[in-house]
Amino acid sequence: PDGEDGDGAVVLETRTKTKRPPLYKVLLLNDDYTPMEFVVHVLERFFGMSHAQAFEIMLTVHQRGLAVVGVFTHEIAETKVGQVMDFARRHQHPLQCTMEKED
Ligand code: TYC
């Protein structure tokens, strides 16, 4: 709709659409070495999942090769990926976590 800019002048063609930030999928990748319990722990700790939910997603990654574990803004997604990669490295597991822009 048209607006009013404070001194009485009418502003035509004001923006009506609210800008939403682009969203990014965080993906967890399967490998042959990371223990299942470690992956479950990662999903609980960094993605706020219940144990049952985390176990289910871990099995999906194990069976299908990868799964989306959350969708976030760029900054949050980057933080999650960093936290997972850092935690895995510190425990000497080859677990891989990446992010991908949503269409
Ligand atoms: N494939 C691993 C195993 O059999 C378990 C695993 C699940 C590893 C999910 C990584 O993202 C992963 N121990």
XYZ file of C-alpha atoms and ligand atoms in Angstrom:
116
model
C 0.000 0.000 0.000
C 0.963 3.693 -0.259
C 2.587 5.236 2.808
C 3.099 8.620 4.443
C 6.697 9.691 5.007
C 6.328 11.965 8.078
C 6.036 15.473 6.543
C 2.699 14.832 4.905
C 4.048 13.692 1.547
C 2.487 10.487 0.297
C 5.009 7.861 -0.750
C 3.690 5.841 -3.663
C 4.618 2.228 -4.342
C 6.030 1.368 -0.947
C 7.337 -2.198 -0.599
C 4.596 -4.638 0.344
C 6.639 -7.848 0.328
C 8.564 -8.786 3.465
C 12.062 -10.082 2.664
C 12.789 -13.502 4.084
C 16.428 -14.597 4.407
C 17.605 -17.432 2.153
C 17.584 -20.761 4.003
C 20.224 -23.476 4.065
C 19.829 -27.207 4.632
C 22.379 -28.770 6.972
C 23.261 -32.280 5.762
C 24.860 -35.106 7.689
C 26.835 -37.658 5.631
C 27.330 -41.350 6.288
C 30.744 -42.954 6.702
C 31.919 -46.425 7.745
C 33.707 -45.469 10.976
C 31.832 -42.956 13.112
C 30.007 -44.864 15.875
C 26.213 -44.744 15.716
C 26.006 -43.555 19.353
C 28.307 -40.638 18.552
C 26.040 -39.498 15.700
C 22.982 -39.788 17.956
C 24.777 -37.660 20.549
C 25.659 -35.013 17.922
C 22.027 -34.759 16.803
C 20.816 -34.386 20.404
C 23.514 -31.895 21.369
C 23.627 -29.580 18.349
C 20.170 -29.984 16.806
C 18.012 -30.289 19.933
C 16.538 -33.639 18.963
C 15.068 -36.157 21.396
C 16.943 -39.455 21.679
C 14.268 -41.246 19.617
C 14.285 -38.557 16.908
C 18.108 -38.534 16.816
C 18.252 -42.333 16.540
C 15.760 -42.291 13.653
C 17.689 -39.626 11.689
C 21.017 -41.394 12.375
C 19.546 -44.610 10.902
C 18.272 -42.694 7.851
C 21.789 -41.319 7.225
C 23.290 -44.797 7.764
C 20.851 -46.410 5.295
C 20.489 -43.684 2.638
C 23.907 -41.991 2.759
C 22.783 -38.586 3.970
C 19.878 -36.673 5.487
C 18.821 -33.106 6.122
C 19.119 -32.539 9.859
C 17.839 -28.953 9.912
C 17.120 -25.805 7.890
C 18.588 -22.484 9.056
C 19.736 -19.031 7.961
C 23.268 -18.894 6.525
C 24.888 -17.781 9.789
C 23.171 -20.395 11.963
C 23.806 -23.169 9.409
C 27.497 -22.232 9.253
C 27.707 -22.308 13.044
C 26.060 -25.767 13.238
C 28.371 -27.195 10.544
C 31.393 -25.768 12.356
C 30.279 -27.158 15.717
C 29.692 -30.659 14.314
C 32.942 -30.741 12.311
C 34.933 -29.468 15.286
C 33.320 -31.932 17.716
C 33.893 -34.864 15.312
C 37.533 -33.886 14.739
C 38.179 -33.530 18.465
C 36.875 -37.082 18.927
C 38.841 -38.284 15.878
C 35.784 -39.399 13.934
C 35.506 -38.776 10.165
C 31.881 -37.568 10.397
C 31.090 -34.974 7.708
C 28.490 -32.216 7.890
C 27.811 -29.709 5.090
C 25.288 -27.069 4.108
C 23.392 -26.391 0.877
C 21.167 -23.495 -0.177
C 17.471 -24.308 -0.327
C 15.726 -23.728 -3.688
N 27.703 -45.886 9.247
C 28.143 -45.707 10.620
C 28.362 -47.054 11.274
O 27.918 -48.056 10.767
C 27.114 -44.908 11.430
C 26.907 -43.514 10.919
C 25.630 -42.997 10.834
C 28.007 -42.714 10.572
C 25.423 -41.689 10.397
C 27.814 -41.401 10.133
O 26.311 -39.605 9.648
C 26.512 -40.896 10.045
N 29.028 -47.055 12.418
